[in-house]
Amino acid sequence: QSALTQPASVSGSPGQSITISCTGTSSDVGAYKYVSWYQQQPHKAPKLMIYHVSNRPSGVSSRFSGSKSGNTASLTISGLQAEDEADYYCSSHIPSSTYVFGTGTKVTVL
Amino acid sequence: QVQLVQSGAEVKKPGASVKVSCEASGYTFTSYVMQWVRQAPGQRPEWMGWIFGDSGNTQYSQSFQGRLTITRDTAARIAYMELGSLTSEDTALYYCAREKAGDAGFDPWGQGTLVTVSS
């Protein structure tokens, strides 16, 4: 199973909005609602930010939102803040109850 | 609160096996799936497999077929990940993570266990 494709880096100024894409196929992202997004700060474990394409766990800022169109899922961060600087990974359920992660996107706040 | 605490760092020689533990607290261990994910230095997370706390049913990534075993001790509320025939490419941080009900993502994650494979 190949990794989901994400841009290597995305940057924005404080207060701006940025969007990270996650492109898969009709067998993974396009087939299921089970797309998740994780934020990983340096030397920390990943943190769940979005599940089921567009749902936020309790405690996650409403500045984070998710969507999906066809085989591409997206994570949007609105009102970008310095604390949002991190690596972001998407993940999708794939057949046979297995999972695949994206290639990862480094978000830089300018 | 839900917490996952993993065992400490390991150094292994090529060809050896490693067993990492993940002790769960704050929830009903048998009602959830425990996932295992690893992350090599500077790389993306790589899904390894899962175990259902109640039945002990497992699913493994084909990438580890034959050398990965995930087990659990329900009385102690501990999940284990054992990886055999280690090579230098297995050097990574190994994480356990609880799968939220309804396949709703992995949350929370353990603190990670560094496994270093070196001769």
Short mmCIF file of C-alpha atoms in Angstrom, two decimals:
data_model
loop_
_atom_site.label_atom_id
_atom_site.label_comp_id
_atom_site.label_asym_id
_atom_site.label_seq_id
_atom_site.Cartn_x
_atom_site.Cartn_y
_atom_site.Cartn_z
CA GLN A 1 0.00 0.00 0.00
CA SER A 2 1.53 3.32 -1.05
CA ALA A 3 1.57 6.30 1.26
CA LEU A 4 -1.00 9.04 0.77
CA THR A 5 0.50 12.08 -0.97
CA GLN A 6 0.85 15.40 0.86
CA PRO A 7 2.81 18.54 -0.03
CA ALA A 8 6.19 18.54 1.70
CA SER A 9 5.69 22.02 3.13
CA VAL A 10 3.11 24.75 3.49
CA SER A 11 3.68 28.16 5.02
CA GLY A 12 1.63 31.17 6.00
CA SER A 13 1.70 34.34 8.04
CA PRO A 14 -0.01 34.66 11.41
CA GLY A 15 -3.75 35.11 10.96
CA GLN A 16 -3.83 33.64 7.48
CA SER A 17 -5.50 30.38 6.44
CA ILE A 18 -3.65 27.46 4.93
CA THR A 19 -4.84 24.19 3.44
CA ILE A 20 -2.99 20.88 3.36
CA SER A 21 -4.06 18.28 0.80
CA CYS A 22 -3.92 14.51 1.14
CA THR A 23 -4.34 12.60 -2.09
CA GLY A 24 -5.08 8.91 -2.24
CA THR A 25 -7.08 6.63 -4.47
CA SER A 26 -10.59 5.27 -4.83
CA SER A 27 -9.48 2.36 -2.61
CA ASP A 28 -8.59 4.47 0.42
CA VAL A 29 -9.41 8.18 0.78
CA GLY A 30 -12.12 8.03 -1.87
CA ALA A 31 -13.73 4.89 -0.45
CA TYR A 32 -14.12 5.66 3.25
CA LYS A 33 -15.14 8.37 5.67
CA TYR A 34 -12.31 7.20 7.93
CA VAL A 35 -9.78 9.93 7.19
CA SER A 36 -7.91 11.39 10.16
CA TRP A 37 -5.37 14.17 10.60
CA TYR A 38 -2.56 14.30 13.15
CA GLN A 39 -0.34 17.11 14.37
CA GLN A 40 3.17 16.23 15.50
CA GLN A 41 5.28 18.73 17.39
CA PRO A 42 9.05 18.07 17.54
CA HIS A 43 9.93 15.15 19.80
CA LYS A 44 6.28 14.51 20.66
CA ALA A 45 3.79 11.80 19.81
CA PRO A 46 1.22 12.60 17.12
CA LYS A 47 -2.01 14.24 18.29
CA LEU A 48 -5.39 13.58 16.70
CA MET A 49 -6.82 16.77 15.20
CA ILE A 50 -9.58 15.54 12.85
CA TYR A 51 -11.39 12.21 12.48
CA HIS A 52 -14.07 10.94 10.08
CA VAL A 53 -12.93 13.52 7.50
CA SER A 54 -14.30 16.58 9.29
CA ASN A 55 -14.91 15.93 13.01
CA ARG A 56 -12.85 17.54 15.76
CA PRO A 57 -12.11 15.72 19.02
CA SER A 58 -13.00 17.66 22.14
CA GLY A 59 -10.28 20.13 23.01
CA VAL A 60 -9.10 20.74 19.46
CA SER A 61 -9.43 24.33 18.31
CA SER A 62 -12.23 25.19 15.89
CA ARG A 63 -9.57 26.81 13.72
CA PHE A 64 -8.89 23.29 12.42
CA SER A 65 -11.33 21.89 9.88
CA GLY A 66 -11.37 18.99 7.45
CA SER A 67 -13.09 18.10 4.20
CA LYS A 68 -12.92 15.63 1.34
CA SER A 69 -13.61 15.69 -2.37
CA GLY A 70 -13.20 12.52 -4.36
CA ASN A 71 -9.81 10.97 -3.59
CA THR A 72 -8.40 14.08 -1.87
CA ALA A 73 -8.89 15.09 1.74
CA SER A 74 -7.92 18.51 3.06
CA LEU A 75 -7.04 20.06 6.40
CA THR A 76 -7.53 23.81 6.76
CA ILE A 77 -6.01 25.85 9.55
CA SER A 78 -7.66 29.25 9.94
CA GLY A 79 -6.19 32.16 11.85
CA LEU A 80 -2.73 30.62 11.74
CA GLN A 81 -0.80 30.90 15.00
CA ALA A 82 2.83 30.30 15.91
CA GLU A 83 1.83 27.25 17.96
CA ASP A 84 0.46 25.60 14.79
CA GLU A 85 3.98 25.15 13.45
CA ALA A 86 4.41 21.37 13.29
CA ASP A 87 4.30 18.36 11.01
CA TYR A 88 0.87 17.19 9.89
CA TYR A 89 -0.05 13.71 8.69
CA CYS A 90 -3.24 12.39 7.19
CA SER A 91 -4.31 8.78 7.61
CA SER A 92 -6.93 6.61 5.96
CA HIS A 93 -8.56 3.29 6.63
CA ILE A 94 -7.89 0.93 3.74
CA PRO A 95 -9.30 -2.53 2.89
CA SER A 96 -8.90 -5.45 5.30
CA SER A 97 -9.05 -3.17 8.33
CA THR A 98 -5.61 -1.75 7.74
CA TYR A 99 -4.35 1.81 7.61
CA VAL A 100 -2.00 4.07 5.70
CA PHE A 101 -0.42 7.41 6.61
CA GLY A 102 0.40 10.35 4.40
CA THR A 103 3.87 11.53 3.47
CA GLY A 104 3.61 14.45 5.88
CA THR A 105 3.53 18.24 5.59
CA LYS A 106 5.71 20.67 7.50
CA VAL A 107 3.76 23.80 8.38
CA THR A 108 5.83 26.94 8.88
CA VAL A 109 4.45 30.13 10.36
CA LEU A 110 6.31 33.03 8.79
CA GLN B 1 -8.03 10.28 32.03
CA VAL B 2 -7.03 7.83 29.33
CA GLN B 3 -3.30 7.18 29.48
CA LEU B 4 -0.90 4.84 27.71
CA VAL B 5 2.54 4.27 29.23
CA GLN B 6 5.14 2.38 27.25
CA SER B 7 8.25 0.49 28.30
CA GLY B 8 11.70 2.02 28.07
CA ALA B 9 14.21 2.30 25.26
CA GLU B 10 15.84 -0.83 23.87
CA VAL B 11 19.10 -1.54 22.07
CA LYS B 12 19.21 -4.76 20.09
CA LYS B 13 21.63 -6.52 17.79
CA PRO B 14 20.66 -7.46 14.23
CA GLY B 15 18.70 -10.68 14.14
CA ALA B 16 17.34 -10.29 17.65
CA SER B 17 13.75 -9.65 18.76
CA VAL B 18 12.27 -6.83 20.79
CA LYS B 19 9.11 -6.74 22.89
CA VAL B 20 7.54 -3.41 23.77
CA SER B 21 4.75 -3.05 26.30
CA CYS B 22 1.94 -0.51 26.55
CA GLU B 23 0.06 -0.20 29.84
CA ALA B 24 -3.39 1.34 29.59
CA SER B 25 -5.40 3.16 32.25
CA GLY B 26 -8.50 5.30 32.47
CA TYR B 27 -10.80 3.23 30.26
CA THR B 28 -12.22 -0.27 29.76
CA PHE B 29 -9.28 -2.04 28.13
CA THR B 30 -11.36 -4.82 26.57
CA SER B 31 -13.70 -2.42 24.75
CA TYR B 32 -11.15 -0.91 22.43
CA VAL B 33 -8.64 -1.68 19.72
CA MET B 34 -4.99 -0.92 20.43
CA GLN B 35 -2.96 0.18 17.43
CA TRP B 36 0.82 0.05 16.94
CA VAL B 37 2.63 2.58 14.76
CA ARG B 38 6.33 3.16 14.26
CA GLN B 39 8.26 6.17 13.04
CA ALA B 40 11.83 6.01 11.80
CA PRO B 41 13.96 9.14 12.34
CA GLY B 42 12.74 11.93 10.06
CA GLN B 43 10.15 9.69 8.43
CA ARG B 44 6.37 9.48 8.35
CA PRO B 45 4.46 7.22 10.74
CA GLU B 46 4.08 3.63 9.53
CA TRP B 47 1.09 1.57 10.61
CA MET B 48 2.07 -1.85 11.98
CA GLY B 49 -1.02 -3.61 13.30
CA TRP B 50 -3.76 -3.76 15.91
CA ILE B 51 -5.29 -5.97 18.55
CA PHE B 52 -8.82 -5.94 19.92
CA GLY B 53 -8.71 -5.93 23.69
CA ASP B 54 -11.65 -8.28 24.16
CA SER B 55 -11.17 -11.11 21.65
CA GLY B 56 -7.48 -10.71 21.05
CA ASN B 57 -8.11 -10.64 17.29
CA THR B 58 -5.24 -9.07 15.40
CA GLN B 59 -4.48 -7.54 12.02
CA TYR B 60 -0.97 -6.90 10.76
CA SER B 61 0.54 -4.85 7.99
CA GLN B 62 1.86 -7.07 5.24
CA SER B 63 5.13 -5.16 5.55
CA PHE B 64 5.82 -7.10 8.78
CA GLN B 65 4.28 -10.41 7.84
CA GLY B 66 5.82 -13.26 9.76
CA ARG B 67 7.93 -11.29 12.22
CA LEU B 68 5.36 -9.16 14.07
CA THR B 69 3.23 -10.42 16.95
CA ILE B 70 0.82 -8.29 18.96
CA THR B 71 -0.64 -9.72 22.17
CA ARG B 72 -2.39 -8.46 25.27
CA ASP B 73 -2.86 -9.28 28.93
CA THR B 74 -6.38 -8.19 29.83
CA ALA B 75 -5.91 -8.62 33.59
CA ALA B 76 -2.86 -6.34 33.57
CA ARG B 77 -4.34 -4.04 30.90
CA ILE B 78 -1.16 -4.28 28.84
CA ALA B 79 -0.68 -4.65 25.10
CA TYR B 80 2.58 -6.00 23.70
CA MET B 81 4.30 -5.62 20.34
CA GLU B 82 7.06 -8.09 19.49
CA LEU B 83 9.14 -7.67 16.35
CA GLY B 84 11.67 -10.30 15.31
CA SER B 85 14.58 -10.64 12.88
CA LEU B 86 15.56 -7.04 13.52
CA THR B 87 17.71 -5.09 11.08
CA SER B 88 19.05 -1.54 11.20
CA GLU B 89 15.97 -0.46 9.22
CA ASP B 90 13.84 -1.29 12.27
CA THR B 91 15.48 1.48 14.28
CA ALA B 92 12.54 3.73 15.12
CA LEU B 93 10.19 5.10 17.73
CA TYR B 94 7.42 2.60 18.37
CA TYR B 95 4.05 3.93 19.54
CA CYS B 96 0.90 2.35 20.84
CA ALA B 97 -2.34 4.28 20.40
CA ARG B 98 -5.93 3.59 21.33
CA GLU B 99 -8.36 3.58 18.45
CA LYS B 100 -11.39 5.69 19.28
CA ALA B 101 -14.73 3.93 19.01
CA GLY B 102 -16.16 3.83 15.51
CA ASP B 103 -12.77 3.88 13.80
CA ALA B 104 -12.50 7.54 14.80
CA GLY B 105 -8.78 7.95 14.77
CA PHE B 106 -5.94 7.08 17.12
CA ASP B 107 -6.19 8.90 20.45
CA PRO B 108 -4.36 9.05 22.74
CA TRP B 109 -0.86 7.85 21.90
CA GLY B 110 1.76 6.45 24.22
CA GLN B 111 4.97 8.37 24.74
CA GLY B 112 6.88 6.15 22.32
CA THR B 113 9.64 3.59 22.82
CA LEU B 114 12.92 4.04 20.98
CA VAL B 115 14.26 0.80 19.57
CA THR B 116 17.81 0.99 18.24
CA VAL B 117 19.22 -1.89 16.21
CA SER B 118 23.00 -1.83 16.05
CA SER B 119 25.82 -4.30 15.99
#
